[in-house]
Coordinates of C-alpha atoms and ligand atoms in Angstrom, one line a residue:
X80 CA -54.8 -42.4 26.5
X81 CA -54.1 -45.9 25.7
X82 CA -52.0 -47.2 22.9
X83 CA -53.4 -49.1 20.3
X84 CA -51.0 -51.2 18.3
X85 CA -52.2 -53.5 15.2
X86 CA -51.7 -57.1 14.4
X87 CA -52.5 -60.1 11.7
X88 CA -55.4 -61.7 11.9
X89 CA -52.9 -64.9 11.2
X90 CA -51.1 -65.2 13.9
X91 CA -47.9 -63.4 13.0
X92 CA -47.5 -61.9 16.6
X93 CA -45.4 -58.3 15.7
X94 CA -47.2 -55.4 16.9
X95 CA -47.1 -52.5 14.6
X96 CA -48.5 -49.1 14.6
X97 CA -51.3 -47.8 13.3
X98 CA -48.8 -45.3 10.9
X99 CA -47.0 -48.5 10.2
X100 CA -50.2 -50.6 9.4
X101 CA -51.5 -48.3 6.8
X102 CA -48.2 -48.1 5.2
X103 CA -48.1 -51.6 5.0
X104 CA -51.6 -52.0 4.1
X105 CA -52.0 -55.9 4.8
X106 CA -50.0 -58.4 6.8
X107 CA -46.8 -60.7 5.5
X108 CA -48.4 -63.5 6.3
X109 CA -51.6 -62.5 4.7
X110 CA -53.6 -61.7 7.3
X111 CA -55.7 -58.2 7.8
X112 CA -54.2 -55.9 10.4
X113 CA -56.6 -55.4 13.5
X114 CA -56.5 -53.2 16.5
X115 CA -55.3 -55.1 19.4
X116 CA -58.3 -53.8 21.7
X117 CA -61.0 -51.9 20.5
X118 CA -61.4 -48.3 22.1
X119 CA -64.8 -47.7 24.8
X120 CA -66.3 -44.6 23.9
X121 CA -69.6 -45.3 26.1
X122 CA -68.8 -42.6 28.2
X123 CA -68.6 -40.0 25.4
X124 CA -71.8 -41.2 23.6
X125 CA -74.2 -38.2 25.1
X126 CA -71.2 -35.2 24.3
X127 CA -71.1 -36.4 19.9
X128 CA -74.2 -35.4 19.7
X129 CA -73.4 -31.8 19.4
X130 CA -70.4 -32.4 17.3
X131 CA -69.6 -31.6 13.3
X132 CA -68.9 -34.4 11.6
X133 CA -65.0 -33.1 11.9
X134 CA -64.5 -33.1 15.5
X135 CA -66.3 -36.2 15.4
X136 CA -64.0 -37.6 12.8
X137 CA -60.9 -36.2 15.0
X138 CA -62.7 -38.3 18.3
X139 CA -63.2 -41.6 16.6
X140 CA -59.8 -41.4 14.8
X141 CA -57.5 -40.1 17.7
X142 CA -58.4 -43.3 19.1
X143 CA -57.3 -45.7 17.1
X144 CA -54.5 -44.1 15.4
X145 CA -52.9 -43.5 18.5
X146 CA -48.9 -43.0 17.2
X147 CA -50.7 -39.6 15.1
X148 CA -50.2 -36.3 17.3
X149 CA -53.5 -34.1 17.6
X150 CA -52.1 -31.6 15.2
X151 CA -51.4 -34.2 12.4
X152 CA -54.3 -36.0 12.5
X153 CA -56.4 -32.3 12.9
X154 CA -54.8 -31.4 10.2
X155 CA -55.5 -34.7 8.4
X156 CA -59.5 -34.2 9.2
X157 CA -59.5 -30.6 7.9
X158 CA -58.4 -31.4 4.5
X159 CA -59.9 -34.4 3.8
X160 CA -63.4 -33.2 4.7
X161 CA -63.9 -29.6 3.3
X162 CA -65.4 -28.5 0.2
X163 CA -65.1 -31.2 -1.9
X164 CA -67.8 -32.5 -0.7
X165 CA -71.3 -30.6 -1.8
X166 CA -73.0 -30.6 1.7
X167 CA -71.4 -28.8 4.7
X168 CA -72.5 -31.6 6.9
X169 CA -70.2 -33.8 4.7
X170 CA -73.5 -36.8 5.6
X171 CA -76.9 -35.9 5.5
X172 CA -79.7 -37.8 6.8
X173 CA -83.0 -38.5 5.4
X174 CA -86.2 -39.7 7.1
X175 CA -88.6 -41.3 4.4
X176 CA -91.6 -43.0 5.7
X177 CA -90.5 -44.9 8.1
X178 CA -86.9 -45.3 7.5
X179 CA -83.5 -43.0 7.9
X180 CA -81.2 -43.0 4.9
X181 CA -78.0 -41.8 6.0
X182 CA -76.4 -40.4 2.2
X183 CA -73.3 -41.0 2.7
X184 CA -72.5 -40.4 -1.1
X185 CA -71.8 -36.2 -1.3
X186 CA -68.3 -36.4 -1.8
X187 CA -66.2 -36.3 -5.3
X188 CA -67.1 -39.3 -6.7
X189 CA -70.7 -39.9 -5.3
X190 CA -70.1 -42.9 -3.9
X191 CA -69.5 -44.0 0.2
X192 CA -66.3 -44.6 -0.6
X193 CA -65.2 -40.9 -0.7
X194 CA -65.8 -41.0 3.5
X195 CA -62.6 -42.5 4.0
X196 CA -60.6 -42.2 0.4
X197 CA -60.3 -38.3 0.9
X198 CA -58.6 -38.8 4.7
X199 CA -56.3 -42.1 3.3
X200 CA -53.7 -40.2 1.0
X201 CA -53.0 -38.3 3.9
X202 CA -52.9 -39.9 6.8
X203 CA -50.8 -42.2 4.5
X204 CA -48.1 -38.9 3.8
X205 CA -48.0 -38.6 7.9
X206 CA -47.1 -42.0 8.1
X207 CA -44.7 -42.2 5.8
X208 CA -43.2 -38.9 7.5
X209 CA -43.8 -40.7 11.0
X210 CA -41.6 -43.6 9.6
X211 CA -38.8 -41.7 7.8
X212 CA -39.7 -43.8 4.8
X213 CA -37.6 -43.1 1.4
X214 CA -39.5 -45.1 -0.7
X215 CA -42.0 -44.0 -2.9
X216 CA -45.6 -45.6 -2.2
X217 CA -47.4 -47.7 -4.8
X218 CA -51.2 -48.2 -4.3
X219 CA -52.5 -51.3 -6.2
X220 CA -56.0 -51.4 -5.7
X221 CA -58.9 -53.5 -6.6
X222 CA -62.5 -52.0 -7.2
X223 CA -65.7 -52.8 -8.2
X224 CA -66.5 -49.7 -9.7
X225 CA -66.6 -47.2 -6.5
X226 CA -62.9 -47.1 -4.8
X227 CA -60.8 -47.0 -7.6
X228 CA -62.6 -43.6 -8.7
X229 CA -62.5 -42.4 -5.2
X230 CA -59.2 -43.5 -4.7
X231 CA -58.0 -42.2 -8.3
X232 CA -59.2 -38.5 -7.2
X233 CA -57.8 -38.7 -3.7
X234 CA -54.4 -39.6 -4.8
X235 CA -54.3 -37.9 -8.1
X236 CA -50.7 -35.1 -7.8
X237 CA -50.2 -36.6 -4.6
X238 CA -46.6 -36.5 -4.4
X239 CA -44.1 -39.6 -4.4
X240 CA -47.4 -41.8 -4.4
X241 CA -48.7 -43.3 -7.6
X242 CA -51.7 -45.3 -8.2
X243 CA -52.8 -48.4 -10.2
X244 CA -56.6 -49.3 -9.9
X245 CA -57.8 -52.8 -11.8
X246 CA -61.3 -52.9 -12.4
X247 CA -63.6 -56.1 -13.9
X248 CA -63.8 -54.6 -17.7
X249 CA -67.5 -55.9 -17.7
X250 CA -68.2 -55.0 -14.2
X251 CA -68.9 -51.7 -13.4
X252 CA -71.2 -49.5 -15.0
X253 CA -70.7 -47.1 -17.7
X254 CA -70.5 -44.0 -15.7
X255 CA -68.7 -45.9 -13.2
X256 CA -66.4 -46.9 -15.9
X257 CA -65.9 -43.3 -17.4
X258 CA -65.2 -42.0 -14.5
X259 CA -61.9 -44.0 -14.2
X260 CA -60.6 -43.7 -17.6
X261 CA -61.2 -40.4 -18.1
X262 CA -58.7 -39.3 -14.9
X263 CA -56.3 -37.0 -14.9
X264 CA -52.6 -37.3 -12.9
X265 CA -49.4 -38.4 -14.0
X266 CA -48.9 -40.7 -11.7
X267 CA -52.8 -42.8 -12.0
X268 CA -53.2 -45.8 -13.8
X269 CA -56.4 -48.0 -15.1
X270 CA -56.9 -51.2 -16.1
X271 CA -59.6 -53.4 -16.9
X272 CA -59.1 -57.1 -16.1
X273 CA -60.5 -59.7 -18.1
X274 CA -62.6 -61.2 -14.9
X275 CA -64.7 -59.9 -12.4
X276 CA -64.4 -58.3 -8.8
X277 CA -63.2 -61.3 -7.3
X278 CA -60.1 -61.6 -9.9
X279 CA -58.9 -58.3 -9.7
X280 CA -59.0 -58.5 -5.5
X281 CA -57.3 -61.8 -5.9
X282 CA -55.0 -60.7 -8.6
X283 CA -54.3 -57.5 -5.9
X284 CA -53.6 -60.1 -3.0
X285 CA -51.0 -62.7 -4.6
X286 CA -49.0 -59.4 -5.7
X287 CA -49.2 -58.4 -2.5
X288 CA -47.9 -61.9 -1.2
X289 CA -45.3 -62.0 -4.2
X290 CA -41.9 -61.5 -2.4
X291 CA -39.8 -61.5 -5.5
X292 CA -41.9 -59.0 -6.8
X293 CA -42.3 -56.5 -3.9
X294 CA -38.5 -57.3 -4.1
X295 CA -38.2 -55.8 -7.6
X296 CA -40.4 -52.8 -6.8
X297 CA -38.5 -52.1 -3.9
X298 CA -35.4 -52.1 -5.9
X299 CA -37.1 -49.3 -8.3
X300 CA -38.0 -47.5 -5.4
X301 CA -41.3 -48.6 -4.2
X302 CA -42.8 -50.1 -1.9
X303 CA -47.0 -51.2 -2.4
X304 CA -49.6 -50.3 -0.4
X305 CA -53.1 -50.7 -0.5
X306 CA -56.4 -48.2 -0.5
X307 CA -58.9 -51.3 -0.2
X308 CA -60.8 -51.9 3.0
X309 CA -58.6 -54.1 3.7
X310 CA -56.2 -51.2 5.0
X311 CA -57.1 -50.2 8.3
X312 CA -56.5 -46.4 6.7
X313 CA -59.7 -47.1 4.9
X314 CA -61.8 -48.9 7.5
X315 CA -61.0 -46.7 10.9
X316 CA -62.5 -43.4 9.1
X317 CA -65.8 -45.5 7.7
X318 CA -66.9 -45.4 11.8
X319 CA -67.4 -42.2 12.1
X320 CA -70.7 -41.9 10.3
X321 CA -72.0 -44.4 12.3
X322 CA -71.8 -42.5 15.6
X323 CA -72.7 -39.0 13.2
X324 CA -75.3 -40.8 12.0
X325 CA -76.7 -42.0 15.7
X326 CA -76.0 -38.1 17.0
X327 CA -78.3 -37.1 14.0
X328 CA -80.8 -38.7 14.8
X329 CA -80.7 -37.7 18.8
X330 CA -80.5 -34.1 17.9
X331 CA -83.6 -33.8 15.5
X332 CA -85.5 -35.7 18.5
X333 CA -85.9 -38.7 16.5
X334 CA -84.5 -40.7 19.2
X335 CA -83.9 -40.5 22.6
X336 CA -80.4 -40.6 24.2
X337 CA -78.8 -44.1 24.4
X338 CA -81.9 -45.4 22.5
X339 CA -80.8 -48.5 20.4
X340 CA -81.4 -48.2 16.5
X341 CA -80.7 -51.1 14.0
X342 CA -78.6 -50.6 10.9
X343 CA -78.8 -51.9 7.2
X344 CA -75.6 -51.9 5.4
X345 CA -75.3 -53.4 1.2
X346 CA -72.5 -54.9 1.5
X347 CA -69.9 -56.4 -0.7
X348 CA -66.6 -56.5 0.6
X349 CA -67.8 -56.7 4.0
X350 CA -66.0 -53.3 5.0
X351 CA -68.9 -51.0 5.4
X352 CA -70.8 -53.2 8.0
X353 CA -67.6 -54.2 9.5
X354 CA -67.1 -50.5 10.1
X355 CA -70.7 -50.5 12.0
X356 CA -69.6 -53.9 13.8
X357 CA -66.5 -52.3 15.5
X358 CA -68.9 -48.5 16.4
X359 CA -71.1 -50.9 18.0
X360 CA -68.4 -53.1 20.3
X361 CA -67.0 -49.2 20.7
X362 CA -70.3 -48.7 22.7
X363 CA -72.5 -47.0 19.5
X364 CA -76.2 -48.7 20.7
X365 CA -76.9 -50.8 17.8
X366 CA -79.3 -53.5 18.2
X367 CA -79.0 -55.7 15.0
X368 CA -76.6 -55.1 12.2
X369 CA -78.7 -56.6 9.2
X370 CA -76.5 -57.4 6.0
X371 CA -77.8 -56.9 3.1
X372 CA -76.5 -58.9 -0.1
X373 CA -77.6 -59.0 -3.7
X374 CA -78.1 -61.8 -6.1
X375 CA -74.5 -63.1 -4.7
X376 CA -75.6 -63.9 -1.7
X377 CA -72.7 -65.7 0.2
X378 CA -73.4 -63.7 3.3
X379 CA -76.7 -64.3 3.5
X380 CA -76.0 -68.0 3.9
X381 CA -72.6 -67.8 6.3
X382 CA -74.8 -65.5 8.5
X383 CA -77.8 -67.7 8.2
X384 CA -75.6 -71.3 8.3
X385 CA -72.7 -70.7 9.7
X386 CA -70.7 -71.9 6.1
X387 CA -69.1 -69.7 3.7
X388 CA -69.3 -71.3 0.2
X389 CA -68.0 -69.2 -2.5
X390 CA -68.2 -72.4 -5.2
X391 CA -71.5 -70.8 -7.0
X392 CA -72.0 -68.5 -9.9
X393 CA -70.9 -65.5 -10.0
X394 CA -74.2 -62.7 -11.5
X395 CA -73.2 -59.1 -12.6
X396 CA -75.9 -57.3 -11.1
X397 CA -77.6 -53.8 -11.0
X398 CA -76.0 -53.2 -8.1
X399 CA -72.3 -53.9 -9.4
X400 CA -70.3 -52.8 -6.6
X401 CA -71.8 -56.0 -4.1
X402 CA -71.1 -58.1 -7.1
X403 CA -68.1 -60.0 -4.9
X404 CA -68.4 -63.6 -3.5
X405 CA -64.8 -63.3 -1.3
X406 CA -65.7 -60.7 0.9
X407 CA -62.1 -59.8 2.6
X408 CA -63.3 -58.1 5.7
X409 CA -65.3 -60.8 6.9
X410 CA -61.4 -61.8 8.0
X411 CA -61.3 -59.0 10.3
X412 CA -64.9 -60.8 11.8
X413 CA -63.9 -64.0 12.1
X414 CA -60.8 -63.1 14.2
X415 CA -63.5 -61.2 16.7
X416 CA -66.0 -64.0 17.2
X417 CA -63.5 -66.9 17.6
X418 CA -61.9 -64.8 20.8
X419 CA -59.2 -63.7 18.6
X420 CA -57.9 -67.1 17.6
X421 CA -55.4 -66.7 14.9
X422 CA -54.7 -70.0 14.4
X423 CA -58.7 -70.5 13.8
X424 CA -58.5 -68.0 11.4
X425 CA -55.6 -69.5 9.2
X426 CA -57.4 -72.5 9.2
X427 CA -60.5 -70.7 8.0
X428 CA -58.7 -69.0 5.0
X429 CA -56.1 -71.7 3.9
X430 CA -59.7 -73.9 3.6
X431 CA -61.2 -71.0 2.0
X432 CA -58.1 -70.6 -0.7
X433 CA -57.8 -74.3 -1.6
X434 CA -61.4 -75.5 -1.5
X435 CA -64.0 -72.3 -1.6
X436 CA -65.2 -72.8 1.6
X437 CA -65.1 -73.7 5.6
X438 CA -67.7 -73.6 8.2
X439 CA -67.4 -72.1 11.5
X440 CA -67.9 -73.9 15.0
X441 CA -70.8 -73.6 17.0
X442 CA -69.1 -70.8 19.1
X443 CA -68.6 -68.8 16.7
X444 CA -71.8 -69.1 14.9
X445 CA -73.1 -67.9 18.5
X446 CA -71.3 -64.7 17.7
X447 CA -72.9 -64.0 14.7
X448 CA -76.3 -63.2 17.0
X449 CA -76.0 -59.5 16.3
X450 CA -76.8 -59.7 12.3
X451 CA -79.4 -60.8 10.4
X452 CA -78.7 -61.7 6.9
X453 CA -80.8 -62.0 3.7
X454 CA -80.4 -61.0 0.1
X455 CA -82.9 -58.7 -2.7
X456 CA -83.3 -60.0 -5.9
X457 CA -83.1 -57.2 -9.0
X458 CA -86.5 -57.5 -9.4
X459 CA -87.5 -56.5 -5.4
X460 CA -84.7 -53.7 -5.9
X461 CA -86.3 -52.2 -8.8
X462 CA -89.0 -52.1 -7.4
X463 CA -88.1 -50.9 -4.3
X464 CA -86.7 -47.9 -6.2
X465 CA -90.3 -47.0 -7.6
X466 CA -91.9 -47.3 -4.3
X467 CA -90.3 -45.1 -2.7
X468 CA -90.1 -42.8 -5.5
X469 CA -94.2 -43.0 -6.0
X470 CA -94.7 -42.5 -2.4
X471 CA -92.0 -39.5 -1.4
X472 CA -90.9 -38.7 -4.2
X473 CA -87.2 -39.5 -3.2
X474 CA -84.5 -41.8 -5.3
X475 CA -82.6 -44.2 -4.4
X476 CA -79.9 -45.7 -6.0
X477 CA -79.8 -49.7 -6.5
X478 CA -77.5 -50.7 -3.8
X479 CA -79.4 -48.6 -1.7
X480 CA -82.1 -50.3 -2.8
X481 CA -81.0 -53.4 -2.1
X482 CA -80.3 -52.8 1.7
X483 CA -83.7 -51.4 1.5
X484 CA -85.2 -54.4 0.2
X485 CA -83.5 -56.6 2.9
X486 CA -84.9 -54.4 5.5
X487 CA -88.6 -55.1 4.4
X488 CA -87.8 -58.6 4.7
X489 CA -86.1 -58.1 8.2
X490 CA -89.5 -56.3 9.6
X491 CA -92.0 -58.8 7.9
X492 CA -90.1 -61.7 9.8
X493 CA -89.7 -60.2 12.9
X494 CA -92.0 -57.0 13.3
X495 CA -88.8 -55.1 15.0
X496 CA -89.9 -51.7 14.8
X497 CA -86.5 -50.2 16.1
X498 CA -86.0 -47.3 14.4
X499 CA -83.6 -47.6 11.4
X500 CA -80.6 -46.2 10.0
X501 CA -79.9 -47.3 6.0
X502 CA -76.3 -46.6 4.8
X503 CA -76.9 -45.2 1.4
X504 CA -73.6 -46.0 -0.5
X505 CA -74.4 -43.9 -3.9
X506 CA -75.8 -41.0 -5.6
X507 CA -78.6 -42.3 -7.8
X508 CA -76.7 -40.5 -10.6
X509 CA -74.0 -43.1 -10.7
X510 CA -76.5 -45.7 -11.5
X511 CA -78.6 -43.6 -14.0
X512 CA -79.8 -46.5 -16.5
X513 CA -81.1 -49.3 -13.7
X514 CA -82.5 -46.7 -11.7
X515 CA -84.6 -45.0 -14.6
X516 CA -85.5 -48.3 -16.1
X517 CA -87.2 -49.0 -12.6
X518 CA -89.4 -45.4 -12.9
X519 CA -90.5 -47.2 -16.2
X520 CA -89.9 -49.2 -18.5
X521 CA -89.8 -46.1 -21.5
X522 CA -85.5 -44.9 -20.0
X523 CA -84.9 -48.7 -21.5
X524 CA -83.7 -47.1 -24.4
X525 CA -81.8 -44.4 -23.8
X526 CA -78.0 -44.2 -22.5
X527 CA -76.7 -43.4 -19.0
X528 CA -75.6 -39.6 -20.1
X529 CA -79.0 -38.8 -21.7
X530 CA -80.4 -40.6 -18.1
X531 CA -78.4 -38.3 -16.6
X532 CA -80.6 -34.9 -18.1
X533 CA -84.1 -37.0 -17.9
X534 CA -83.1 -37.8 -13.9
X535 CA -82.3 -34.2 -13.4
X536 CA -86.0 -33.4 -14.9
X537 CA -88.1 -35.4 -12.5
X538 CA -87.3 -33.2 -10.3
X539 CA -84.6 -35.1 -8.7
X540 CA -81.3 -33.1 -7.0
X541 CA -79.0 -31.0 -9.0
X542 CA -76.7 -32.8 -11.9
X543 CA -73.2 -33.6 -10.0
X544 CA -70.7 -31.2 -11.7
X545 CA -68.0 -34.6 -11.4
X546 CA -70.5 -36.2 -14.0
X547 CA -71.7 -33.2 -15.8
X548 CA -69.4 -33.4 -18.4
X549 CA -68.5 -36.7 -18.0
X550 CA -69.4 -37.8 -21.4
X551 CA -67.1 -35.4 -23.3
X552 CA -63.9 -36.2 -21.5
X553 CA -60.9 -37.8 -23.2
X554 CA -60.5 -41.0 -22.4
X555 CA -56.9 -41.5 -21.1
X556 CA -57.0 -45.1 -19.9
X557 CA -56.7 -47.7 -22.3
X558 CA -55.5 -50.8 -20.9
X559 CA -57.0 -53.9 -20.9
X560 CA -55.8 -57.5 -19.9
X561 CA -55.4 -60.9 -18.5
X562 CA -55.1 -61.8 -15.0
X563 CA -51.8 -63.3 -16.2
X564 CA -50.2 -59.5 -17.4
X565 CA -50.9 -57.8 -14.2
X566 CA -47.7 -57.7 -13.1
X567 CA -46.1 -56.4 -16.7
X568 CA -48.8 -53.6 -16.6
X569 CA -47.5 -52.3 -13.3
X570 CA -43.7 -53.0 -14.3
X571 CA -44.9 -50.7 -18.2
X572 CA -46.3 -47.9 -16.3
X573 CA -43.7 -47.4 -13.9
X574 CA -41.0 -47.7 -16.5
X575 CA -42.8 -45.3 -18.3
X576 CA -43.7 -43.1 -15.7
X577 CA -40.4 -39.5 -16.2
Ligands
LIG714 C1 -68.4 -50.6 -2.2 C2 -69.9 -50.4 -2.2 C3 -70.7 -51.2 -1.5 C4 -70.2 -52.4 -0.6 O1 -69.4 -51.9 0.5 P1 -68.4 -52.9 1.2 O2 -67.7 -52.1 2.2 O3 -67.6 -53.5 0.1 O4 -69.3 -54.0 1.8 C5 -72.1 -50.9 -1.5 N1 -72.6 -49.9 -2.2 C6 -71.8 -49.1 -3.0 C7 -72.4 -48.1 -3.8 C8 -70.4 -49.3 -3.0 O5 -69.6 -48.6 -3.7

């Protein structure tokens, strides 16, 4: 099988491999690791369809992360997607009307990121094994409200890994919130910034770039890593449910073989559509990938103008984890459709750092053909939520919502009738008090927990037993501060930690 080795987007021209890369989690000079080819599986498109979504895992996977052995990353597979989540199928797909919504939200933490957080902590312990590493590993992660639970459960007791998550105090919503404060493990940490999304990502990335910092942490033993998309750890497993998703749809007859389908991703960070972007050039047949943003809508216009501008205001929406106007994996994009010009790319971001924004050359707007952009405003996501609720009874949570929104906008412009697949990125329970107050106006009132019993009595899906009890837990987090005191925070907890 061929090799795959991984390099910067920015030009530094090592190789590493992939059990190196996800150690590492993002390049010296800045730059995202990417795979130096990307692997063909056209020929094995008709045999997925009668795989689990483990084998399938094992397929897409052994094929990037081609330094693992078969038993490791078996191994890897079998624990990270087993009973923890609350469907065997581990994705299940929905056809409403007209539409498939792929739920990709039945892990721990009801959220999408659980696809690839439960597999990270331990392909990350192979690697370090792989790499006879003595260090212990420090995640320092950014979230908008859905990794850093994910990532707090995957890598709560893991051994010689500890984990610091820094979430946008008034960013995230309150269940989101209490999930995060109230976790258990030595060796987690919480904090809530003072700033939003983009602060706390930024914060993340100049730590990461901080040599005499990393050089302090490596003298107390650690060395960082990172459970963002922007690890390759994180974005290689989020393929997978593309291709299940596909061989879903082929099996209950919804679709014929090789039949092309378009996709709707809400994205945010840009990792969940990448992830669709790099099944596609891997042979999936996707016809359009169609981006869906929120009220911050600075994809909709680099996808629609070629120009990234992220000098606008920033709204905390109901949809809280797309609330993010520097969307990192869009790195990992830019390095595809300029022909893998690093030096394009560096120019790209060092514009991007010192003035907000840069704009791409005719080329490379060329290779933007395969999306379509466009943004939902709160009010079309609400009531997007009630629509389809009235109609089929089935609830939707408000990024969900918001990709669904975009996609009536996509069919009214262009009548493209290609079936449809939706990523839907969170349990409605996660997002109990904009999802009720889109039902009617009367949940207004009432608090996310008590939203929580009133949801369960419409006759929607069992009550989560990760949020059951949510609302009696000890809060064990406390922390709180400027974008200034990260690096003390980090320095207090590990001093602290016996
Ligand atoms: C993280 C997240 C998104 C955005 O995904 P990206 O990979 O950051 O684009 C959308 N919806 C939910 C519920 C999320 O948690």
């Amino acid at each position: 099988m061929k090799q795959i080795f991984y390099k910067s987007t920015r030009g530094d021209r090592r190789l590493f491999t992939s059990s190196q890369a996800i150690l590492q989690g993002i390049s010296e000079d800045g730059g995202l690791f990417v795979p130096d080819s990307i692997p063909d599986l056209t020929h094995e498109i008709n045999s997925i369809v009668d795989m689990n979504y483990k084998e399938l895992s094992y397929l897409v996977m052994s094929k990037f992360f081609t330094d693992f052995d078969e038993s490791e990353l078996r191994e890897c597979v079998g624990r990270a997607y087993d009973s923890k989540f609350d469907t065997e199928n581990i994705v299940e797909l929905k056809k409403v009307s007209n539409v498939y919504f792929m739920e990709l939200y039945h892990g721990p933490t009801l959220a999408f990121k659980d696809m690839a957080l439960s597999i990270l902590p331990y392909l990350m312990k192979v690697s370090a094994k792989k790499n006879d590493f003595n260090k212990d590993i420090l995640i320092l992660t950014a979230t908008s409200g859905d990794t850093g639970k994910a990532a707090l459960e995957s890598f709560s007791g893991v051994d010689r890994i500890k984990i610091i998550v820094l979430f946008p105090k008034n960013g995230v919503s309150k269940i989101q919130e209490m999930q995060m404060v109230t976790q258990e493990g030595d060796n987690t940490c919480v904090i809530g910034l003072n700033g939003n999304f983009d602060d706390a990502q930024t914060g993340v990335k100049n730590i990461f770039k901080d040599s005499f910092f990393n050089k302090k942490l490596f003298d107390m033993g650690y060395v960082l890593s990172s459970a963002n998309s922007i690890n390759i750890g994180r974005l290689i497993p989020q393929i997978v449910y593309y291709f299940y998703g596909y061989a879903s749809m082929v099996k209950n007859g919804q679709i014929d073989k090789n039949e092309k389908i378009n996709v709707v991703v809400p994205t945010g960070n840009f990792g969940n559509i990448l992830a669709a972007y790099y099944a596609k050039s891997m042979g999936l047949p996707i016809k359009k990938l169609i981006c869906a943003s929120n009220d911050n809508n600075v994809l909709t216009d680099f996808i629609n103008k070629g120009i990234y501008d992220k000098n606008r205001d920033f709204f905390v929406t109901i949809s809280p984890s797309m609330d993010i106007l520097i969307s990192s994996n869009l790195e990992r994009l830019l390095y595809l459709i300029s022909d893998c010009d690093c030096s394009e790319v560096k120019q790209l971001m060092n514009s991007l750092n010192t003035n907000g924004e840069y704009s791409i050359s005719q080329n490379m707007k060329d290779g933007l053909r395969d999306f379509y952009g466009n943004f939902a405003t709160q009010k079309e996501t609400l009531d997007s939520i009630k629509e389809i609720f009235d109609s089929d009874k089935y609830l939707i949570d408000t990024h969900t919502a918001v990709a669904y929104s975009v996609y009536k906008k996509y069919l009214e412009e262009t009548n493209d009738n290609t079936k449809v697949l939706i990523a839907s990125t969170a349990s409605p329970y996660k997002f109990t008090k904009f999802v009720m107050k889109a039902l009617d106006s009367k949940y207004s009132y009432m608090d996310d927990f008590s939203l929580i019993k009133e949801m369960n009595k419409i006759g929607f899906v069992n009550i989560p037993d990760s949020i059951n009890d949510l609302e009696n837990k000890e809060i064990l987090h406390k922390i709180v501060c400027d974008k200034n005191q990260i690096r003390t925070k980090i320095l207090d907890f590990l001093n602290n930690y016996k």
